[in-house]
Coordinates of N, CA and C in Angstrom, one line a residue:
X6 N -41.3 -143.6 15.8 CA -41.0 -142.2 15.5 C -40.1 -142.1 14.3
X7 N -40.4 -141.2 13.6 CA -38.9 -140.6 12.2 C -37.8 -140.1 12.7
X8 N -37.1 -139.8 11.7 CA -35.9 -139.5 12.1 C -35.9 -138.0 12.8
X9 N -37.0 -137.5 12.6 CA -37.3 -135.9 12.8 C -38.5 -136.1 13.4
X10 N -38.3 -135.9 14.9 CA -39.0 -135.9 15.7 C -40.4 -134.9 16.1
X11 N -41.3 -134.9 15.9 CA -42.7 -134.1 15.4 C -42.9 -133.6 17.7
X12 N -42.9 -131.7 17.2 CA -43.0 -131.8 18.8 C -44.0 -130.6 18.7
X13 N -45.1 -130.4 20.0 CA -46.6 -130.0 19.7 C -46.8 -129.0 20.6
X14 N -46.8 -127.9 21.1 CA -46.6 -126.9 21.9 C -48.6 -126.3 22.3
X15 N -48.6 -127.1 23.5 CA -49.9 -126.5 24.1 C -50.1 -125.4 25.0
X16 N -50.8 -123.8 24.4 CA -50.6 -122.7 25.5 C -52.0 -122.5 26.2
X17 N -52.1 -123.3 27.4 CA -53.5 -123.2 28.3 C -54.0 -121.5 28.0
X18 N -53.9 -120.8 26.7 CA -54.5 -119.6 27.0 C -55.2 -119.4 26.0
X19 N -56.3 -118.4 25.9 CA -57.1 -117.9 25.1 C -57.0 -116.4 24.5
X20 N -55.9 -115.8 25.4 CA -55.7 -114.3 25.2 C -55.3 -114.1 23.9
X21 N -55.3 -113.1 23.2 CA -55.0 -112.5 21.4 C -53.6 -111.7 22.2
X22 N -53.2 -111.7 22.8 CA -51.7 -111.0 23.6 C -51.5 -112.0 24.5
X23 N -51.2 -113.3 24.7 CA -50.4 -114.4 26.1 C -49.4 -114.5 25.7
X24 N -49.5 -114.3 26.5 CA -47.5 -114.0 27.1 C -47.3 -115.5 27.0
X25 N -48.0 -116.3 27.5 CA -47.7 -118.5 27.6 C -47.5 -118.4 26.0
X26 N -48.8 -118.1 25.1 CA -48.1 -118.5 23.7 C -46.6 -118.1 23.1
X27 N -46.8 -116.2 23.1 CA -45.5 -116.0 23.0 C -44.2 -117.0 23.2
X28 N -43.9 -117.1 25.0 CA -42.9 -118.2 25.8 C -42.7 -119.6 24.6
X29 N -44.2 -119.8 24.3 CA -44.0 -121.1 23.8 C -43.4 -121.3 22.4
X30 N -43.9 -119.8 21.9 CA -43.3 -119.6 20.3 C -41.8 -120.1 20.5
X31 N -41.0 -119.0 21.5 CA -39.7 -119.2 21.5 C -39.3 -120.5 21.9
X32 N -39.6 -121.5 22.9 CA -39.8 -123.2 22.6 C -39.7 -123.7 21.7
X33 N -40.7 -123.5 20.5 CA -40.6 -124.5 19.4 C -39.9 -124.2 18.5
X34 N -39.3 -122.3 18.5 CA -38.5 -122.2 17.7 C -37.0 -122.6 17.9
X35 N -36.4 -123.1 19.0 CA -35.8 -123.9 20.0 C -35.2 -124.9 19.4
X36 N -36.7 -126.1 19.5 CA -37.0 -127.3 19.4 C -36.7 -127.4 17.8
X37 N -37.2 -126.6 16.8 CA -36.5 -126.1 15.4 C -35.1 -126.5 15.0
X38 N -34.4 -125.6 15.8 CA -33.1 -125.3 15.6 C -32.3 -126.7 16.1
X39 N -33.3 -127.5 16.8 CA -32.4 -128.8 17.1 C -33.3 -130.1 16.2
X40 N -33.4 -129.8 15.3 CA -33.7 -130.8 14.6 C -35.5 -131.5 14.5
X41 N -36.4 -129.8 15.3 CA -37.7 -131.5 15.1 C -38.6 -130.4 14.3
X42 N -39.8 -131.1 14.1 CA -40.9 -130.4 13.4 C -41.6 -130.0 14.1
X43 N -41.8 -128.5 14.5 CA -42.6 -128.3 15.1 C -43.7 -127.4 15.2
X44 N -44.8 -127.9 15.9 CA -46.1 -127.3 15.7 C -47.0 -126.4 16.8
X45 N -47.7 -125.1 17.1 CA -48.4 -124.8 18.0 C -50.0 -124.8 17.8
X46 N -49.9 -125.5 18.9 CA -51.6 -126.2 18.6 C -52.2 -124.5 19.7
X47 N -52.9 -123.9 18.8 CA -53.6 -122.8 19.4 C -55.2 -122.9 19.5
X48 N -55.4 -123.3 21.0 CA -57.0 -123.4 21.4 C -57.5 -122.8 20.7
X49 N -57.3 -121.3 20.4 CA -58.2 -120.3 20.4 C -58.7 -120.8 18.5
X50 N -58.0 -121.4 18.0 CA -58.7 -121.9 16.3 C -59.4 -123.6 16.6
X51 N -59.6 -124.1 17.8 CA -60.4 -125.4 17.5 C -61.7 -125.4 18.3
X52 N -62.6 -125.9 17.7 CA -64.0 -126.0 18.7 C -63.9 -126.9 19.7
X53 N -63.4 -126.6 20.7 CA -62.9 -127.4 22.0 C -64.2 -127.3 23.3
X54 N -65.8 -128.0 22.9 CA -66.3 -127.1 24.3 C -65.6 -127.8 25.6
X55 N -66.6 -127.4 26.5 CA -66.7 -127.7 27.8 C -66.9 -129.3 27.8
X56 N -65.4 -129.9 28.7 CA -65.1 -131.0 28.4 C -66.8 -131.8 28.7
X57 N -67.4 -132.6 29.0 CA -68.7 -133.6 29.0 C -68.6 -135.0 28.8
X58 N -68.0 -136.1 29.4 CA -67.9 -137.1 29.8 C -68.4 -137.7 28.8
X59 N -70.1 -137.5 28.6 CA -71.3 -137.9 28.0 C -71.7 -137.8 26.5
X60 N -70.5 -136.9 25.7 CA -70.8 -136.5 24.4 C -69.4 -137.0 23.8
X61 N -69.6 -137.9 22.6 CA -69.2 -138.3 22.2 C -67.8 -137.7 20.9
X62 N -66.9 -137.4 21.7 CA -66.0 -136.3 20.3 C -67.0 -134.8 19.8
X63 N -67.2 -134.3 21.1 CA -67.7 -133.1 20.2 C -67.0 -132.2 19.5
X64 N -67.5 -131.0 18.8 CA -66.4 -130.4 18.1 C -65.6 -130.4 17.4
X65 N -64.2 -130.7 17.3 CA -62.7 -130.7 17.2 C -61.9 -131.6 18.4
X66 N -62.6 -131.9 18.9 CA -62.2 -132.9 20.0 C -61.0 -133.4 20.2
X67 N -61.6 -134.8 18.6 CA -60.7 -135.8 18.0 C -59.4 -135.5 17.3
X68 N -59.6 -134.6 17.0 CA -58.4 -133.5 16.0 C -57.4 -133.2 17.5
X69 N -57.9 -132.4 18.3 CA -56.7 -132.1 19.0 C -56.6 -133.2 19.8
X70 N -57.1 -134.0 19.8 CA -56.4 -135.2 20.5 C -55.7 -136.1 19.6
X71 N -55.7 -136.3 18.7 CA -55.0 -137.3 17.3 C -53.6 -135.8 17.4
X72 N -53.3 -134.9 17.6 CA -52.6 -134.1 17.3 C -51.5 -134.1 18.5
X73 N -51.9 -134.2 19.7 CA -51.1 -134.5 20.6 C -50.6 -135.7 20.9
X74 N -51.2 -136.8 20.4 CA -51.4 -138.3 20.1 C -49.9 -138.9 18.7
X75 N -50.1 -137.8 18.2 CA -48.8 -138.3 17.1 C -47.9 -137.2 17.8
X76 N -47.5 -136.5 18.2 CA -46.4 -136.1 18.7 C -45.3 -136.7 19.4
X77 N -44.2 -136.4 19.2 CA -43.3 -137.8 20.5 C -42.4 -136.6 21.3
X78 N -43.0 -135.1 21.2 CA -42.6 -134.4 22.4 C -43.7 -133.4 22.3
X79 N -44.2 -133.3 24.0 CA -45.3 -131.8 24.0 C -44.4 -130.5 24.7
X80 N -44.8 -129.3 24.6 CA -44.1 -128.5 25.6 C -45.6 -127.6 26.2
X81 N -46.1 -128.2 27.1 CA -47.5 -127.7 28.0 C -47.1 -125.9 28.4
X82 N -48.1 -125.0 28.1 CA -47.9 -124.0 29.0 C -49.2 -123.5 29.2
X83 N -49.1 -122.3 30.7 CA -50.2 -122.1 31.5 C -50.1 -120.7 32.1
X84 N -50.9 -119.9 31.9 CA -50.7 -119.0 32.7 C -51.3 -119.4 34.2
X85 N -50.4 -118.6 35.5 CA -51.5 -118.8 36.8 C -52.3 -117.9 37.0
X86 N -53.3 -118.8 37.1 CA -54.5 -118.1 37.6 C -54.7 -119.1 39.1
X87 N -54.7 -118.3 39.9 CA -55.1 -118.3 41.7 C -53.7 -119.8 41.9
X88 N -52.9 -119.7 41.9 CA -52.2 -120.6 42.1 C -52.2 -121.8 41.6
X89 N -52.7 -121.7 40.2 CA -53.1 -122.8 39.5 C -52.9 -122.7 38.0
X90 N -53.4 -124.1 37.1 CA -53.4 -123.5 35.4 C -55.0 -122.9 35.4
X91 N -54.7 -122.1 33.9 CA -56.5 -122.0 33.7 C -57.1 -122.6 33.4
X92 N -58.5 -122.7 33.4 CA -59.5 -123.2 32.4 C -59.2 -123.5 31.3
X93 N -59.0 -122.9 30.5 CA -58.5 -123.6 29.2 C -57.5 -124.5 29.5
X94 N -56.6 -124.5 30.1 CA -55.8 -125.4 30.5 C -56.5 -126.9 30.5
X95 N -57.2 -126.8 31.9 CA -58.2 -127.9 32.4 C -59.1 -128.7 30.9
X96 N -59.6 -127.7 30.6 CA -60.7 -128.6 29.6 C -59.6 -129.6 28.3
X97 N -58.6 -128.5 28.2 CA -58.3 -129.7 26.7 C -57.7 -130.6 27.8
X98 N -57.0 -131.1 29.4 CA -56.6 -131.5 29.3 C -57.3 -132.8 30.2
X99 N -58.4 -132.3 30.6 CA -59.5 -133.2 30.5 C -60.1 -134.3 29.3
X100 N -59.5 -133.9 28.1 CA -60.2 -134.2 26.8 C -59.2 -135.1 26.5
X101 N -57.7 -134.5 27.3 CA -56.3 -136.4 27.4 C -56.8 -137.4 28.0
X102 N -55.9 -138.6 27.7 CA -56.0 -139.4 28.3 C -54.9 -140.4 28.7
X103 N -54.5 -141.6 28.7 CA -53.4 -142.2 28.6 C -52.5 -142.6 27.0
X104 N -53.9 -142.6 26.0 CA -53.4 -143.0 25.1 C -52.7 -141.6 24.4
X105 N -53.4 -140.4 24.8 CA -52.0 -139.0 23.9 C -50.4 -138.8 24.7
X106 N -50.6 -139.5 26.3 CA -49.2 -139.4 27.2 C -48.7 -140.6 27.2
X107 N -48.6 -141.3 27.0 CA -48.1 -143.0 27.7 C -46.5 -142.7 26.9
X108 N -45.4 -142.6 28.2 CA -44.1 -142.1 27.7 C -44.2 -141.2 26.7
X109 N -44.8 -140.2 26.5 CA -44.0 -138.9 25.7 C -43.7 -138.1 26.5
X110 N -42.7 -137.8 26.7 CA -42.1 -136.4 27.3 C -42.5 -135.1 26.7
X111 N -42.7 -134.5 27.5 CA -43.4 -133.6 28.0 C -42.1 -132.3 28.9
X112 N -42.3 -131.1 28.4 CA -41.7 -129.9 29.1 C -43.0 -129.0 29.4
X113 N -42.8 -127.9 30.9 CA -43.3 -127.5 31.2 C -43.4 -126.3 31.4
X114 N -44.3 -125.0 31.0 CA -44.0 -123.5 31.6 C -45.3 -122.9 31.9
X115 N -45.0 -122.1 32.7 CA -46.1 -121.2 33.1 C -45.9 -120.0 33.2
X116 N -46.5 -119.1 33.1 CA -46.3 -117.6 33.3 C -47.4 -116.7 34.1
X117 N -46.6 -115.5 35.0 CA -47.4 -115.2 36.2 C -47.6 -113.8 36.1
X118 N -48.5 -113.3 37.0 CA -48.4 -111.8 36.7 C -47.5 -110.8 37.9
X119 N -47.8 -112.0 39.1 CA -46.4 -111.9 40.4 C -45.4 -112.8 40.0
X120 N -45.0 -113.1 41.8 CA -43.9 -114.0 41.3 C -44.0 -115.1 42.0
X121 N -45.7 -115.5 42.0 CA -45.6 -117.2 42.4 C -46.4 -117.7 41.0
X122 N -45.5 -118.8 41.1 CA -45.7 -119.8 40.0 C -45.8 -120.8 40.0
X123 N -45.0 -121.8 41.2 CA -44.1 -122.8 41.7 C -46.0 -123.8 41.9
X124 N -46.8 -123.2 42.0 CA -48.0 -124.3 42.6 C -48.5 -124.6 41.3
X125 N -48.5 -123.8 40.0 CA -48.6 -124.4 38.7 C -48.4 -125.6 37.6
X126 N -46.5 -124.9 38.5 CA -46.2 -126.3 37.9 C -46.2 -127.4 38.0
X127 N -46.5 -127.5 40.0 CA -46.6 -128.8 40.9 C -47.8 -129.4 39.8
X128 N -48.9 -128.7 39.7 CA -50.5 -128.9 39.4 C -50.4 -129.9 38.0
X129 N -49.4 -128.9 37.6 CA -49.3 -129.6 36.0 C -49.0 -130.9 35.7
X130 N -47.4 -130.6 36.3 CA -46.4 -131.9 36.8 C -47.6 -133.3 37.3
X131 N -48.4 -133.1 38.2 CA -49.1 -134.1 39.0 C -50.2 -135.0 37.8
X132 N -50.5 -133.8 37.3 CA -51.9 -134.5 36.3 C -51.4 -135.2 34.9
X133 N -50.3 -134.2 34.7 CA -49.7 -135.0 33.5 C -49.1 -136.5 33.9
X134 N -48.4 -136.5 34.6 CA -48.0 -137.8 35.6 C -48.7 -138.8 35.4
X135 N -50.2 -138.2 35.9 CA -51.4 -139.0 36.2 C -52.1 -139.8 34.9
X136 N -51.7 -139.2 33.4 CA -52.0 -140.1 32.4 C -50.7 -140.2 31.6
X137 N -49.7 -140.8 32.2 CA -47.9 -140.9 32.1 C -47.3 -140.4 31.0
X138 N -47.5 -139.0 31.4 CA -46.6 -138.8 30.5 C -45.2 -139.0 31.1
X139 N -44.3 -138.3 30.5 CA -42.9 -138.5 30.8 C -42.6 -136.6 31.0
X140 N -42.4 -136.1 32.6 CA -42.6 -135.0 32.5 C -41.1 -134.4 32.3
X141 N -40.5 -133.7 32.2 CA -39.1 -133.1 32.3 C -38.9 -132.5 33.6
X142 N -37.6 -132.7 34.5 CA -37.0 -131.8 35.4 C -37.1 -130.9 35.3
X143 N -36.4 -130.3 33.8 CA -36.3 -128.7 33.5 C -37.4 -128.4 33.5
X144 N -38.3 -127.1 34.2 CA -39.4 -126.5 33.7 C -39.0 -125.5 34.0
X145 N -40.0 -124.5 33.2 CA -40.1 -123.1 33.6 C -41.0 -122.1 33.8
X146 N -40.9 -121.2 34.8 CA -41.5 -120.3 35.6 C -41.5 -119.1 35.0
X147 N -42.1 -118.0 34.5 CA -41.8 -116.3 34.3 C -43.2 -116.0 35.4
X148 N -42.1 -115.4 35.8 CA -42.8 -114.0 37.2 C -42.8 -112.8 36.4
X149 N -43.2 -112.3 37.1 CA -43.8 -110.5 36.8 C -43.4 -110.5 35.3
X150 N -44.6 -111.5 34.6 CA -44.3 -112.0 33.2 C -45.1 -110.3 32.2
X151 N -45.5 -109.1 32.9 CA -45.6 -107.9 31.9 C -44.8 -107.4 31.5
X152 N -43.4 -107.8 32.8 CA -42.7 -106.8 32.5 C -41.0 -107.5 31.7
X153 N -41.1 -109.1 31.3 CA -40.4 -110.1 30.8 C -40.3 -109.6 29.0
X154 N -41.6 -109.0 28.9 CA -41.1 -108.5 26.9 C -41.3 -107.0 26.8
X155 N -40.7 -106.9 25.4 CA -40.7 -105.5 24.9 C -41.2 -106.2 23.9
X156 N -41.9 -104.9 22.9 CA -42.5 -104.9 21.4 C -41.4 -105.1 20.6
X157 N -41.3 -106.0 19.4 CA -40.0 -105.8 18.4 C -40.7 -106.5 17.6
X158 N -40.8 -105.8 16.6 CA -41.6 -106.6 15.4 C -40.1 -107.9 14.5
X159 N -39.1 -108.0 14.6 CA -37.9 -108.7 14.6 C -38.3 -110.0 15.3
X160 N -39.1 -109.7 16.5 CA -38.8 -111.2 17.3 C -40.1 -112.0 16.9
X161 N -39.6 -113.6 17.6 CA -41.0 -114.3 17.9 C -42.1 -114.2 18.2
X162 N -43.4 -113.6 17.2 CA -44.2 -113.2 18.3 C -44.5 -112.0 18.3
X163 N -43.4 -110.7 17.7 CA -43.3 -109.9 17.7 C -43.2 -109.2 19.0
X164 N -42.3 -110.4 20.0 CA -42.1 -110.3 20.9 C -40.8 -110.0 21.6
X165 N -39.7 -109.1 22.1 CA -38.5 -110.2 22.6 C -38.5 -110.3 24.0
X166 N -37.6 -110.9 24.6 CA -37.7 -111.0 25.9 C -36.4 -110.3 26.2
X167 N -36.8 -109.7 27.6 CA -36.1 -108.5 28.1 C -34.2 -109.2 29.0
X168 N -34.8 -110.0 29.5 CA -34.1 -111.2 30.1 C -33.3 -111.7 29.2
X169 N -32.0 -111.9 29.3 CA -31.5 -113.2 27.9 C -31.5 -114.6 28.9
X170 N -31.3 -114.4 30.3 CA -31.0 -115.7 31.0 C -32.2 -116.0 30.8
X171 N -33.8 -115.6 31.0 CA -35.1 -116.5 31.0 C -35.6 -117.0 29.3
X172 N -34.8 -116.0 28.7 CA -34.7 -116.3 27.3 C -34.0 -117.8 27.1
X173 N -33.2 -118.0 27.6 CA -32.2 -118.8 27.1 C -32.6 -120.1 28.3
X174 N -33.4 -120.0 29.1 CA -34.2 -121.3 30.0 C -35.1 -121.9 29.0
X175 N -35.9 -119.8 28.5 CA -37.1 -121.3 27.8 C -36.7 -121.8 26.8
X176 N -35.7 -121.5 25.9 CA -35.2 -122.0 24.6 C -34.8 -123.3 25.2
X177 N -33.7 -123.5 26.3 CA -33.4 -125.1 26.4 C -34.4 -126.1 26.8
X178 N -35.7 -125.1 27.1 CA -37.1 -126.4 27.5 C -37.2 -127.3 26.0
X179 N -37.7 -126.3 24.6 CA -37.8 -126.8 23.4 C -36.5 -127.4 22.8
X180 N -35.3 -127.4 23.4 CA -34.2 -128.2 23.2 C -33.7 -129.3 23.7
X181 N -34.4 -129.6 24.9 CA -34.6 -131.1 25.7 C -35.5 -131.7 25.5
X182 N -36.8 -131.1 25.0 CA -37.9 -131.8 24.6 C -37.9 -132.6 23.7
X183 N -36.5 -131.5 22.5 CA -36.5 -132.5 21.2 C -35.2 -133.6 21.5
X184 N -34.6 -133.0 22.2 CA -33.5 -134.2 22.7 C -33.7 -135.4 22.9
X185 N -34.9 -135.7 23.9 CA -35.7 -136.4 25.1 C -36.6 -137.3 24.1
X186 N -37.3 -136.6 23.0 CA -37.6 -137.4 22.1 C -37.7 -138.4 21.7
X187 N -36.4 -138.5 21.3 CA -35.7 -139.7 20.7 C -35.5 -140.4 21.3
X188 N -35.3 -140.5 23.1 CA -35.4 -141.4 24.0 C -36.5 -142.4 24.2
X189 N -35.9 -143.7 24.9 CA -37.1 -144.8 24.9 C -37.4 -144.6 26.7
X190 N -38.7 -143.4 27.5 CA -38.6 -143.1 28.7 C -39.3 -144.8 29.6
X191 N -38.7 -145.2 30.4 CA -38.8 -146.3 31.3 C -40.3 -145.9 32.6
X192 N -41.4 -145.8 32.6 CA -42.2 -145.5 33.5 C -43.2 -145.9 34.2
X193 N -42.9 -147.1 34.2 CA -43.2 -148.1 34.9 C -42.1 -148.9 35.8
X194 N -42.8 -149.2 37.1 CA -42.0 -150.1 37.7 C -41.4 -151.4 37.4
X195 N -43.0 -151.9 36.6 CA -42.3 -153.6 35.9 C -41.5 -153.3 35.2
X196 N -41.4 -152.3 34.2 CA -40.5 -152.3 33.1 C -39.3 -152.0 33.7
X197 N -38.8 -151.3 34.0 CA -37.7 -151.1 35.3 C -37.1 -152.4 36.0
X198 N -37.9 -153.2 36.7 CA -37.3 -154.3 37.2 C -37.0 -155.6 36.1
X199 N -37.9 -155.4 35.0 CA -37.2 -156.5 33.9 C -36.1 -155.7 33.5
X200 N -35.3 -155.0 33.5 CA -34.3 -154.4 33.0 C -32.5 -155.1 33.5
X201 N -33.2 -155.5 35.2 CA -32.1 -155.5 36.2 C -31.3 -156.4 35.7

């Protein structure tokens, strides 16, 4: 890694108004202010299809996987759909694998249109896990996420958030992520017991 930590902000959404990218803007602009470079990888500009086992890098594939692949922090977000992430979610994250997660830390958010969120993040937390990343404690939830911004052409996004405390959660997700960075994360058992 450089001295300036490269960190890569994924919003499981496709909407021209998501509230998840917005959340995430204010993350990387966060992760900024603490020293890293940071980037938002927006589905809605790569030819991402429908993941296919059987096809060989289609599209933009390789791109968004080489992109998450040099990062040494992600900050994942999702909106819920049925107690879950979405589809978009699923397909790029079908298109990971161990070699874009193996110890990179990873922060977490999702945003809801009630106020359950909590099985999202489980969902997320589990699969990211599952090709190791290094996930963070901190994550974050927005419930009754229409009614979390006002219009302000001033803000991120042209967004602000109505909240300063959910304001100031997601900002520390993109401030631990770049923190966390720099860290060498232990996630493995063997590695752990050669330590002792």
């Amino acid at each position: 890694m450089t001295d300036t930590p490269r960190i890569v902000a994924v919003p499981g959404s496709l909407r021209d108004e998501s509230y998840t990218r917005t959340a995430l803007v204010y993350a990387l602009r966060a992760a900024e202010h603490a020293g890293a470079d940071a980037e938002l990888l927006d589905l809605r500009e790569y030819d991402l299809p429908l993941y296919d086992p059987d096809l060989d890098e289609p599209g933009d594939s390789e791109l968004v996987k080489r992109k998450t692949r040099e990062a040494d922090g992600l900050i994942l977000g999702s909106p819920t759909y049925h107690n879950s992430y979405s589809a978009a979610f699923r397909n790029v994250h079908d298109y990971w694998s161990y070699d874009e997660f193996e110890e990179t830390v990873t922060g977490l958010l999702t945003v809801a249109g009630g106020s359950s969120y909590g099985s999202t993040l489980d969902h997320m937390r589990i699969t990211i896990r599952g090709v190791h990343g290094w996930v963070l404690p901190h994550q974050v939830g927005i419930p009754n996420v229409y009614d979390q911004f006002e219009a302000d052409a001033d803000a991120p996004d042209g967004r602000a958030f109505v909240d300063d405390d959910l304001q100031d959660r997601v900002e520390k997700l993109g401030r631990l992520v770049t923190e966390h960075a720099e860290s060498d994360p232990v996630v493995s058992g063997s590695e752990a017991a050669a330590d002792d």
